[in-house]
Short mmCIF file of C-alpha atoms and ligand atoms in Angstrom, two decimals:
data_model
loop_
_atom_site.label_atom_id
_atom_site.label_comp_id
_atom_site.label_asym_id
_atom_site.label_seq_id
_atom_site.Cartn_x
_atom_site.Cartn_y
_atom_site.Cartn_z
CA MET A 649 0.01 0.00 0.00
CA LEU A 650 2.85 2.42 0.61
CA GLN A 651 4.27 2.20 -2.92
CA GLY A 652 4.48 5.73 -4.30
CA LYS A 653 2.79 7.29 -1.28
CA HIS A 654 4.03 10.69 -0.12
CA ILE A 655 4.80 10.55 3.61
CA LEU A 656 5.76 13.79 5.34
CA LEU A 657 7.63 12.74 8.47
CA GLY A 658 7.59 15.30 11.26
CA VAL A 659 10.28 14.79 13.92
CA THR A 660 10.17 16.61 17.25
CA GLY A 661 12.67 16.92 20.11
CA SER A 662 12.41 13.62 21.97
CA ILE A 663 15.08 11.11 22.69
CA ALA A 664 13.01 8.74 20.51
CA ALA A 665 13.99 10.89 17.54
CA TYR A 666 16.88 8.45 16.93
CA LYS A 667 14.24 5.94 15.90
CA ALA A 668 12.94 8.33 13.22
CA ALA A 669 15.99 7.38 11.15
CA MET A 670 14.90 3.73 11.10
CA LEU A 671 11.28 4.78 10.47
CA CYS A 672 12.34 6.87 7.50
CA ARG A 673 14.33 4.00 6.10
CA LEU A 674 11.49 1.47 6.53
CA LEU A 675 9.03 3.79 4.85
CA ARG A 676 11.34 4.11 1.85
CA VAL A 677 11.93 0.36 1.71
CA ALA A 678 8.12 -0.04 1.62
CA GLY A 679 8.10 2.15 -1.49
CA ALA A 680 7.03 5.49 0.00
CA GLU A 681 8.54 8.86 -0.87
CA VAL A 682 9.56 10.63 2.30
CA LYS A 683 10.16 14.26 3.12
CA VAL A 684 11.17 15.31 6.61
CA VAL A 685 10.28 18.39 8.63
CA MET A 686 11.96 18.79 12.02
CA THR A 687 11.54 21.10 14.97
CA PRO A 688 14.65 23.06 15.92
CA THR A 689 15.04 20.90 19.08
CA ALA A 690 14.81 17.66 17.09
CA LYS A 691 18.09 18.59 15.47
CA GLU A 692 19.73 18.17 18.92
CA PHE A 693 18.67 14.53 18.91
CA ILE A 694 19.21 13.49 15.34
CA THR A 695 21.02 15.36 12.63
CA PRO A 696 19.45 16.74 9.44
CA VAL A 697 22.28 15.03 7.50
CA THR A 698 21.12 11.62 8.74
CA MET A 699 17.50 12.35 7.91
CA ALA A 700 18.29 14.00 4.51
CA THR A 701 20.43 11.03 3.50
CA LEU A 702 17.83 8.45 4.47
CA SER A 703 14.85 10.30 3.04
CA LYS A 704 16.78 11.38 -0.08
CA ASN A 705 15.32 14.85 0.32
CA PRO A 706 16.61 18.04 1.99
CA ILE A 707 15.21 18.56 5.52
CA ALA A 708 12.94 21.48 6.32
CA VAL A 709 13.42 23.07 9.74
CA GLU A 710 13.22 26.83 9.38
CA PHE A 711 10.64 28.83 7.46
CA TYR A 712 13.34 29.95 5.09
CA ASN A 713 17.00 29.32 4.26
CA PRO A 714 18.88 32.24 5.99
CA GLU A 715 21.67 31.94 3.41
CA ASN A 716 19.60 32.63 0.34
CA GLY A 717 16.08 33.45 1.58
CA ASP A 718 14.62 30.34 -0.11
CA TRP A 719 11.12 29.95 1.44
CA HIS A 720 10.05 26.56 2.78
CA SER A 721 6.40 26.53 1.96
CA HIS A 722 4.44 24.65 4.64
CA ILE A 723 1.40 24.78 2.37
CA ALA A 724 3.25 23.07 -0.48
CA MET A 725 4.56 20.37 1.92
CA GLY A 726 1.06 19.75 3.26
CA GLU A 727 -0.32 19.49 -0.24
CA TRP A 728 2.46 17.12 -1.34
CA ALA A 729 1.75 14.73 1.55
CA ASP A 730 -0.68 11.83 1.43
CA CYS A 731 -0.07 11.42 5.18
CA TYR A 732 1.59 13.64 7.78
CA LEU A 733 3.28 11.35 10.30
CA ILE A 734 4.67 13.06 13.37
CA ALA A 735 6.93 10.59 15.10
CA PRO A 736 8.08 11.08 17.73
CA ALA A 737 5.54 13.68 18.92
CA THR A 738 6.46 15.30 22.24
CA ALA A 739 3.95 16.50 24.85
CA ASN A 740 4.90 20.07 23.89
CA THR A 741 4.15 19.57 20.18
CA LEU A 742 0.89 17.72 20.93
CA ALA A 743 -0.19 20.59 23.16
CA LYS A 744 0.65 23.21 20.54
CA MET A 745 -1.25 21.16 17.90
CA ALA A 746 -4.25 20.99 20.18
CA TYR A 747 -4.27 24.75 20.65
CA GLY A 748 -3.30 25.78 17.11
CA ILE A 749 0.03 27.32 18.05
CA ALA A 750 2.13 27.84 14.97
CA ASP A 751 5.65 28.77 16.15
CA ASN A 752 7.64 26.36 13.98
CA LEU A 753 7.47 24.87 10.49
CA LEU A 754 6.28 21.48 11.72
CA LEU A 755 3.24 23.11 13.37
CA THR A 756 2.39 25.48 10.51
CA THR A 757 2.45 22.45 8.26
CA TYR A 758 0.06 20.63 10.60
CA LEU A 759 -2.36 23.57 10.51
CA SER A 760 -2.36 23.74 6.72
CA ALA A 761 -2.11 20.03 5.77
CA ARG A 762 -5.34 18.58 4.41
CA CYS A 763 -4.16 14.96 4.49
CA GLN A 764 -4.47 12.52 7.35
CA THR A 765 -2.20 13.46 10.33
CA VAL A 766 -0.88 10.61 12.47
CA VAL A 767 1.08 11.11 15.70
CA ALA A 768 3.24 8.70 17.63
CA PRO A 769 3.52 10.25 21.10
CA ALA A 770 6.84 9.81 22.91
CA MET A 771 7.46 11.09 26.46
CA ASP A 772 7.95 10.15 30.02
CA CYS A 773 5.11 8.16 31.64
CA ASP A 774 4.10 10.95 34.09
CA MET A 775 3.93 13.47 31.27
CA PHE A 776 1.96 10.99 29.15
CA CYS A 777 -0.57 10.26 31.91
CA HIS A 778 -0.93 13.91 32.92
CA GLU A 779 -4.45 15.19 32.52
CA ALA A 780 -3.24 18.01 30.30
CA THR A 781 -1.60 15.63 27.81
CA GLN A 782 -4.53 13.25 27.85
CA GLU A 783 -6.92 16.17 27.23
CA ASN A 784 -4.77 17.36 24.32
CA LEU A 785 -4.73 13.88 22.82
CA ALA A 786 -8.48 13.59 23.18
CA LYS A 787 -8.93 16.95 21.48
CA LEU A 788 -6.71 15.89 18.56
CA ARG A 789 -8.42 12.51 18.22
CA GLU A 790 -11.77 14.25 18.10
CA ARG A 791 -10.45 16.37 15.26
CA GLY A 792 -9.53 13.29 13.25
CA VAL A 793 -5.83 12.97 14.09
CA VAL A 794 -4.83 9.30 14.41
CA ILE A 795 -3.05 8.74 17.69
CA LEU A 796 -0.79 5.72 17.64
CA GLU A 797 -0.63 3.66 20.82
CA SER A 798 2.30 4.43 23.17
CA PRO A 799 3.29 1.05 24.57
CA GLU A 800 4.40 0.45 28.11
CA GLY A 801 8.07 -0.27 28.74
CA GLU A 802 11.28 1.18 29.98
CA LEU A 803 11.61 4.88 29.32
CA ALA A 804 14.72 7.01 28.80
CA SER A 805 14.33 8.26 32.37
CA GLY A 806 14.73 4.72 33.64
CA LEU A 807 11.06 4.66 34.74
CA MET A 808 8.71 1.95 33.57
CA GLY A 809 5.35 2.90 32.12
CA LYS A 810 3.42 4.19 29.18
CA GLY A 811 4.86 6.82 26.86
CA ARG A 812 7.33 5.03 24.67
CA MET A 813 7.11 5.70 20.95
CA MET A 814 5.60 2.87 18.99
CA GLU A 815 8.37 0.83 17.32
CA PRO A 816 9.11 1.92 13.69
CA GLU A 817 8.04 -1.42 12.19
CA GLN A 818 4.66 -1.16 13.89
CA ILE A 819 4.24 2.49 12.81
CA VAL A 820 4.86 1.49 9.20
CA GLU A 821 2.28 -1.30 9.53
CA ALA A 822 -0.22 1.11 11.03
CA ILE A 823 0.26 3.65 8.20
CA ASP A 824 -0.09 0.84 5.68
CA ASN A 825 -3.40 -0.20 7.30
CA LEU A 826 -4.63 3.41 7.18
CA PHE A 827 -4.09 3.55 3.48
CA LYS A 828 -5.80 0.15 3.09
CA ALA A 829 -8.85 1.46 4.95
CA LYS A 830 -8.98 4.45 2.59
CA GLN A 831 -9.31 2.23 -0.54
CA THR A 832 -12.90 3.37 -0.87
CA LEU A 833 -13.01 2.88 -4.64
CA SER A 834 -11.34 -0.51 -4.75
CA GLY A 835 -13.02 -2.77 -7.27
CA LYS A 836 -14.20 0.15 -9.37
CA ARG A 837 -12.86 0.82 -12.84
CA VAL A 838 -12.88 4.48 -13.87
CA MET A 839 -11.82 5.98 -17.22
CA VAL A 840 -10.75 9.61 -17.28
CA THR A 841 -10.27 11.70 -20.41
CA ALA A 842 -7.75 14.55 -20.11
CA GLY A 843 -5.73 17.04 -22.10
CA ALA A 844 -6.26 18.59 -25.54
CA THR A 845 -7.01 16.81 -28.79
CA ILE A 846 -5.07 17.63 -31.96
CA GLU A 847 -6.75 17.92 -35.30
CA ALA A 848 -4.24 17.85 -38.15
CA ILE A 849 -4.53 20.38 -40.99
CA ASP A 850 -1.43 19.26 -42.85
CA PRO A 851 1.85 17.60 -41.74
CA VAL A 852 2.92 20.90 -40.07
CA ARG A 853 -0.18 22.54 -38.63
CA TYR A 854 -3.02 21.52 -36.36
CA ILE A 855 -6.02 22.82 -34.45
CA SER A 856 -5.93 22.40 -30.70
CA ASN A 857 -6.64 24.34 -27.51
CA HIS A 858 -4.91 25.56 -24.31
CA SER A 859 -5.76 22.56 -22.10
CA THR A 860 -2.68 21.28 -20.21
CA GLY A 861 -4.39 18.17 -18.75
CA LYS A 862 -3.56 19.17 -15.15
CA MET A 863 -7.14 18.80 -13.83
CA GLY A 864 -7.73 15.38 -15.50
CA TYR A 865 -4.36 14.03 -14.35
CA ALA A 866 -5.09 15.20 -10.79
CA ILE A 867 -8.43 13.38 -10.91
CA ALA A 868 -6.82 10.18 -12.24
CA GLU A 869 -4.27 10.36 -9.38
CA ALA A 870 -6.93 10.96 -6.68
CA LEU A 871 -9.04 8.06 -7.90
CA ALA A 872 -6.05 5.68 -8.15
CA LYS A 873 -5.08 6.57 -4.58
CA ARG A 874 -8.55 5.51 -3.44
CA GLY A 875 -8.00 2.11 -4.99
CA ALA A 876 -9.85 2.53 -8.31
CA GLU A 877 -8.44 0.94 -11.41
CA VAL A 878 -7.91 4.03 -13.54
CA VAL A 879 -7.47 4.28 -17.31
CA LEU A 880 -6.43 7.73 -18.41
CA ILE A 881 -7.16 8.53 -22.03
CA SER A 882 -4.86 11.38 -22.67
CA GLY A 883 -4.58 13.97 -25.38
CA LYS A 884 -1.67 16.39 -25.68
CA THR A 885 0.04 17.10 -22.34
CA ALA A 886 3.53 17.41 -20.92
CA LEU A 887 2.54 15.71 -17.66
CA GLN A 888 3.91 12.50 -16.09
CA THR A 889 1.54 9.58 -15.73
CA PRO A 890 0.37 9.41 -12.11
CA GLN A 891 1.44 6.38 -10.07
CA GLY A 892 -0.75 3.32 -10.57
CA VAL A 893 -2.67 4.79 -13.55
CA HIS A 894 -2.83 3.08 -16.97
CA ARG A 895 -2.45 5.73 -19.68
CA VAL A 896 -3.66 5.49 -23.25
CA ASP A 897 -2.31 8.24 -25.51
CA VAL A 898 -4.52 9.57 -28.27
CA CYS A 899 -4.29 12.44 -30.74
CA SER A 900 -7.49 13.49 -32.45
CA ALA A 901 -11.05 13.71 -31.18
CA GLU A 902 -11.83 10.66 -33.34
CA ASN A 903 -8.99 8.69 -31.70
CA MET A 904 -10.22 9.76 -28.26
CA TYR A 905 -13.76 8.74 -29.11
CA GLU A 906 -12.64 5.26 -30.22
CA ALA A 907 -10.48 4.73 -27.12
CA ALA A 908 -13.25 6.04 -24.82
CA VAL A 909 -15.95 3.82 -26.32
CA ALA A 910 -13.68 0.77 -25.95
CA GLU A 911 -12.74 1.59 -22.35
CA PHE A 912 -16.23 2.55 -21.26
CA GLU A 913 -17.48 -0.94 -21.98
CA GLN A 914 -15.40 -2.24 -19.06
CA SER A 915 -15.74 0.83 -16.82
CA ASP A 916 -18.06 1.70 -13.94
CA CYS A 917 -17.61 5.38 -14.36
CA ALA A 918 -16.25 7.94 -16.84
CA VAL A 919 -14.85 11.36 -16.00
CA MET A 920 -14.83 13.51 -19.16
CA CYS A 921 -12.22 16.11 -18.47
CA ALA A 922 -10.59 16.38 -21.88
CA ALA A 923 -10.88 19.53 -23.99
CA VAL A 924 -12.08 17.84 -27.17
CA ALA A 925 -12.13 19.71 -30.49
CA ASP A 926 -15.71 20.28 -31.60
CA TYR A 927 -14.65 20.59 -35.24
CA THR A 928 -11.97 18.98 -37.40
CA PRO A 929 -10.76 19.66 -40.97
CA VAL A 930 -12.80 17.88 -43.61
CA GLU A 931 -9.62 17.09 -45.44
CA VAL A 932 -6.08 16.72 -44.15
CA SER A 933 -3.51 17.75 -46.72
CA ALA A 934 -0.77 15.13 -47.20
CA THR A 935 1.70 17.88 -48.05
CA LYS A 936 2.42 21.25 -46.45
CA ILE A 937 -0.18 23.82 -47.57
CA LYS A 938 1.60 26.72 -49.27
CA LYS A 939 0.58 30.33 -48.83
CA ASN A 940 -0.78 31.78 -52.03
CA ASP A 941 -3.82 34.03 -51.69
CA ASN A 942 -4.47 36.77 -49.16
CA SER A 943 -7.04 34.70 -47.39
CA PHE A 944 -7.44 31.07 -46.71
CA SER A 945 -10.44 29.10 -45.49
CA LEU A 946 -10.58 25.69 -44.02
CA GLU A 947 -13.68 23.59 -44.13
CA LEU A 948 -14.45 21.91 -40.80
CA ARG A 949 -16.90 19.21 -39.82
CA LYS A 950 -18.32 18.43 -36.42
CA THR A 951 -16.56 15.79 -34.32
CA LYS A 952 -18.43 13.23 -32.22
CA ASP A 953 -19.35 14.45 -28.79
CA ILE A 954 -17.82 11.67 -26.70
CA ALA A 955 -19.67 12.46 -23.49
CA PHE A 956 -22.97 12.60 -25.33
CA GLU A 957 -22.34 9.25 -27.08
CA LEU A 958 -21.40 7.52 -23.79
CA GLY A 959 -24.44 9.12 -22.11
CA LYS A 960 -26.69 7.39 -24.64
CA VAL A 961 -25.50 3.94 -23.73
CA LYS A 962 -24.48 4.33 -20.06
CA GLY A 963 -27.15 2.23 -18.30
CA ASP A 964 -26.18 1.98 -14.62
CA ARG A 965 -22.74 3.43 -15.22
CA LYS A 966 -21.90 6.93 -13.99
CA ILE A 967 -20.59 9.85 -16.06
CA VAL A 968 -19.04 13.03 -14.74
CA GLY A 969 -18.61 15.83 -17.25
CA PHE A 970 -17.06 19.26 -17.26
CA ALA A 971 -18.32 22.52 -18.60
CA LEU A 972 -15.86 25.35 -19.31
CA GLU A 973 -17.87 28.45 -19.86
CA THR A 974 -17.27 32.17 -20.36
CA ASP A 975 -20.92 33.35 -20.03
CA ASN A 976 -24.33 32.13 -18.95
CA GLU A 977 -22.33 29.57 -16.97
CA GLN A 978 -24.99 27.93 -14.87
CA SER A 979 -27.64 27.53 -17.52
CA ASN A 980 -25.10 26.24 -20.11
CA ALA A 981 -23.81 23.70 -17.56
CA GLU A 982 -27.35 22.54 -16.67
CA GLU A 983 -28.16 22.12 -20.32
CA LYS A 984 -25.05 19.97 -20.87
CA LEU A 985 -25.86 17.86 -17.76
CA ARG A 986 -29.31 17.11 -19.18
CA LYS A 987 -28.36 16.76 -22.88
CA LYS A 988 -25.40 14.47 -22.29
CA ASN A 989 -27.20 12.40 -19.60
CA LEU A 990 -24.48 13.10 -17.01
CA ASP A 991 -24.71 12.33 -13.31
CA LEU A 992 -22.68 15.36 -12.33
CA ILE A 993 -21.19 18.34 -14.13
CA VAL A 994 -18.22 20.31 -12.89
CA LEU A 995 -18.54 23.83 -14.01
CA ASN A 996 -15.60 26.22 -14.29
CA SER A 997 -15.77 29.70 -15.63
CA LEU A 998 -12.94 31.36 -17.44
CA ARG A 999 -14.14 34.59 -15.84
CA ASP A 1000 -12.98 33.38 -12.38
CA GLU A 1001 -9.43 34.31 -11.48
CA GLY A 1002 -7.29 31.27 -10.79
CA ALA A 1003 -9.55 28.96 -12.81
CA GLY A 1004 -8.89 27.47 -16.25
CA PHE A 1005 -6.00 26.49 -18.43
CA GLY A 1006 -2.57 25.85 -17.02
CA CYS A 1007 -3.30 27.12 -13.47
CA ASP A 1008 -2.58 24.96 -10.43
CA THR A 1009 -5.83 26.17 -8.93
CA ASN A 1010 -9.43 25.92 -9.99
CA LYS A 1011 -12.78 27.28 -8.87
CA VAL A 1012 -15.61 24.95 -9.65
CA THR A 1013 -19.31 24.47 -9.04
CA PHE A 1014 -20.80 20.98 -8.83
CA ILE A 1015 -24.23 20.68 -10.48
CA ASP A 1016 -26.40 17.58 -10.50
CA ALA A 1017 -30.07 16.99 -11.15
CA SER A 1018 -31.08 18.44 -7.78
CA HIS A 1019 -28.19 20.29 -6.21
CA ARG A 1020 -25.67 23.04 -6.89
CA GLU A 1021 -22.55 23.39 -4.76
CA GLU A 1022 -20.08 26.18 -5.26
CA LEU A 1023 -16.50 25.51 -4.04
CA PRO A 1024 -13.95 28.15 -3.21
CA LEU A 1025 -10.67 28.61 -5.10
CA LEU A 1026 -8.71 25.43 -4.37
CA SER A 1027 -5.63 23.67 -5.75
CA LYS A 1028 -6.39 21.30 -8.60
CA ALA A 1029 -5.31 18.43 -6.35
CA GLU A 1030 -7.93 19.44 -3.75
CA VAL A 1031 -10.62 19.86 -6.48
CA ALA A 1032 -9.70 16.37 -7.63
CA GLU A 1033 -10.23 15.07 -4.10
CA ARG A 1034 -13.66 16.70 -3.92
CA ILE A 1035 -14.56 15.13 -7.29
CA ALA A 1036 -13.40 11.75 -5.98
CA ASP A 1037 -15.67 12.29 -2.92
CA LYS A 1038 -18.58 12.96 -5.29
CA ILE A 1039 -17.80 9.87 -7.36
CA GLU A 1040 -17.79 7.78 -4.11
CA LYS A 1041 -21.25 9.17 -3.32
CA LEU A 1042 -22.49 8.28 -6.78
CA PHE A 1043 -21.61 4.59 -6.07
CA PHE A 1044 -22.44 4.24 -2.40
N1 CTP B 2431 -16.94 16.63 -24.59
C1 CTP B 2431 -16.69 15.43 -25.19
N2 CTP B 2431 -16.55 15.37 -26.59
C2 CTP B 2431 -16.67 16.47 -27.34
C3 CTP B 2431 -16.86 17.74 -26.72
C4 CTP B 2431 -17.03 17.75 -25.35
O1 CTP B 2431 -16.61 14.39 -24.54
N3 CTP B 2431 -16.52 16.39 -28.64
C5 CTP B 2431 -17.13 16.65 -23.17
C6 CTP B 2431 -16.03 17.40 -22.37
O2 CTP B 2431 -14.99 16.57 -22.02
C7 CTP B 2431 -16.78 17.93 -21.18
C8 CTP B 2431 -18.19 18.18 -21.72
O3 CTP B 2431 -18.30 17.34 -22.86
O4 CTP B 2431 -16.96 16.92 -20.17
C9 CTP B 2431 -18.52 19.56 -22.07
O5 CTP B 2431 -17.48 20.10 -22.90
P1 CTP B 2431 -17.52 21.60 -23.34
O6 CTP B 2431 -16.33 21.85 -24.26
O7 CTP B 2431 -17.69 22.52 -22.17
O8 CTP B 2431 -18.81 21.75 -24.14
P2 CTP B 2431 -19.28 21.30 -25.56
O9 CTP B 2431 -20.26 20.19 -25.41
O10 CTP B 2431 -18.15 21.08 -26.49
O11 CTP B 2431 -20.15 22.58 -25.97
P3 CTP B 2431 -19.67 24.08 -26.37
O12 CTP B 2431 -18.27 23.95 -26.91
O13 CTP B 2431 -20.68 24.53 -27.35
O14 CTP B 2431 -19.72 24.82 -25.05
#
C-alpha cells in the first residue's frame, strides 16, 4: 500500500528521535517517498544530514533558508503529503497542535495540511498520563488525528510505564493499514479523459486548445489513490503519468472517441475532463499547404461528442462531465448535464481568477439534477479530491 505514497515525516525533540532514522528507512523500503520536517530541538537529537540522507530529500526546519532566503512552503509540503506522520511527537508539540500554536514549520504544516495526520507520542510516563496531555490527545483525536498507541516499557528516564514511541516497524504497519482502509473505490474501474486533442490540418499545422491536462491528471491520481483501477485517455500534455494509472495516448477527437468507447465498456464510471475539439478539418492535406492568396479558409466538420455518445449507452454506469464556460455559466452547464445524460457536471468559468488552463488552482461548481454546490478557489489536487468524494457518493 505504501508504494508511491508521499509521507511527510515530522520529527520533534524527543530522545525517541533516533528511531525516526529507522522509521524513515522502513518507509522508503516499503516504497514510499519521504520528506522530513523537524523542529529546531529535534536537530539536537538526530542530525538533518542523517534524515536527509535516508529520506533522499533536503530537511525542512526553518521557514526559510537564511543563506539565500529560499522559502520553505508549509502549504506546499502539506499538499504534497498523502499522510503527515509526526513521530516522535512530544507533549509540547501535541499541546501546541491541540491549541493551534504555529511557532515552527512542523506546526504550521500541521495547520495547513489537508491529508491525514498521524502522531506517535513519545514522552515520560508521568507526562503522558498527565491530565493536560490526555486532554490534548483527546482533542486531537476528536479532530480526526490518528493517535498511535504508546506502549508500556522502559523509558529514557529509567522509569517503567506508558509513553514510549511505538516501534518503527509497527508504525509502518499502522500507516499501511490506514491507506488500506482508505481504498474506498477499490473494485471500481474508472476511465478519465484529459488534455487537448489535436486535429491535423497538414503535416505541419493543427487545431488544438490551451488545455494542459492538469485537472484530468489530478483526478486520475486521486481516484487511483482511493483504490480505483484508472485508465487515463490522454490527449496532448507534458505531464507525467500518475502512479498506478494506466495511460492510453490519443491524438485527435476521433482517436479519443474510439479509445473512450472501448474503455467505457469495461468501466463503472467515466470522467470526461478532456478539452475535445468540436470541429476537425474535412480534409487533411498530405503535403504542407503553401501560402498563395491573401485569405485562406478551411472547411471543418463536427466531431463526435464523446460524453454525449457515452451518455446514450451508459445504463447503470456513472458519467461526470465538465463545462468550461465564459458566459451564462450555470444555464449552459445545466443544459449539458441534461443533454449528455451526465450524473454530475463540474462547471468552471474562465471569468474566475485562478480557474482555467494551465493554473494549479481551480474554482468549480458541482451541479447535478437536484443540487448546486459552489466551491472556493482550491488547488487542482484538492478539487480532484472533492470530485473523488462525489464519485464515491455516486456509487455508495
Ligand atoms: N466533450 C466530449 N466530446 C466532445 C466535446 C465535449 O466528450 N466532442 C465533453 C467534455 O470533455 C466535457 C463536456 O463534454 O466533459 C462539455 O465540454 P465543453 O467543451 O464545455 O462543451 P461542448 O459540449 O463542447 O459545448 P460548447 O463547446 O458549445 O460549449
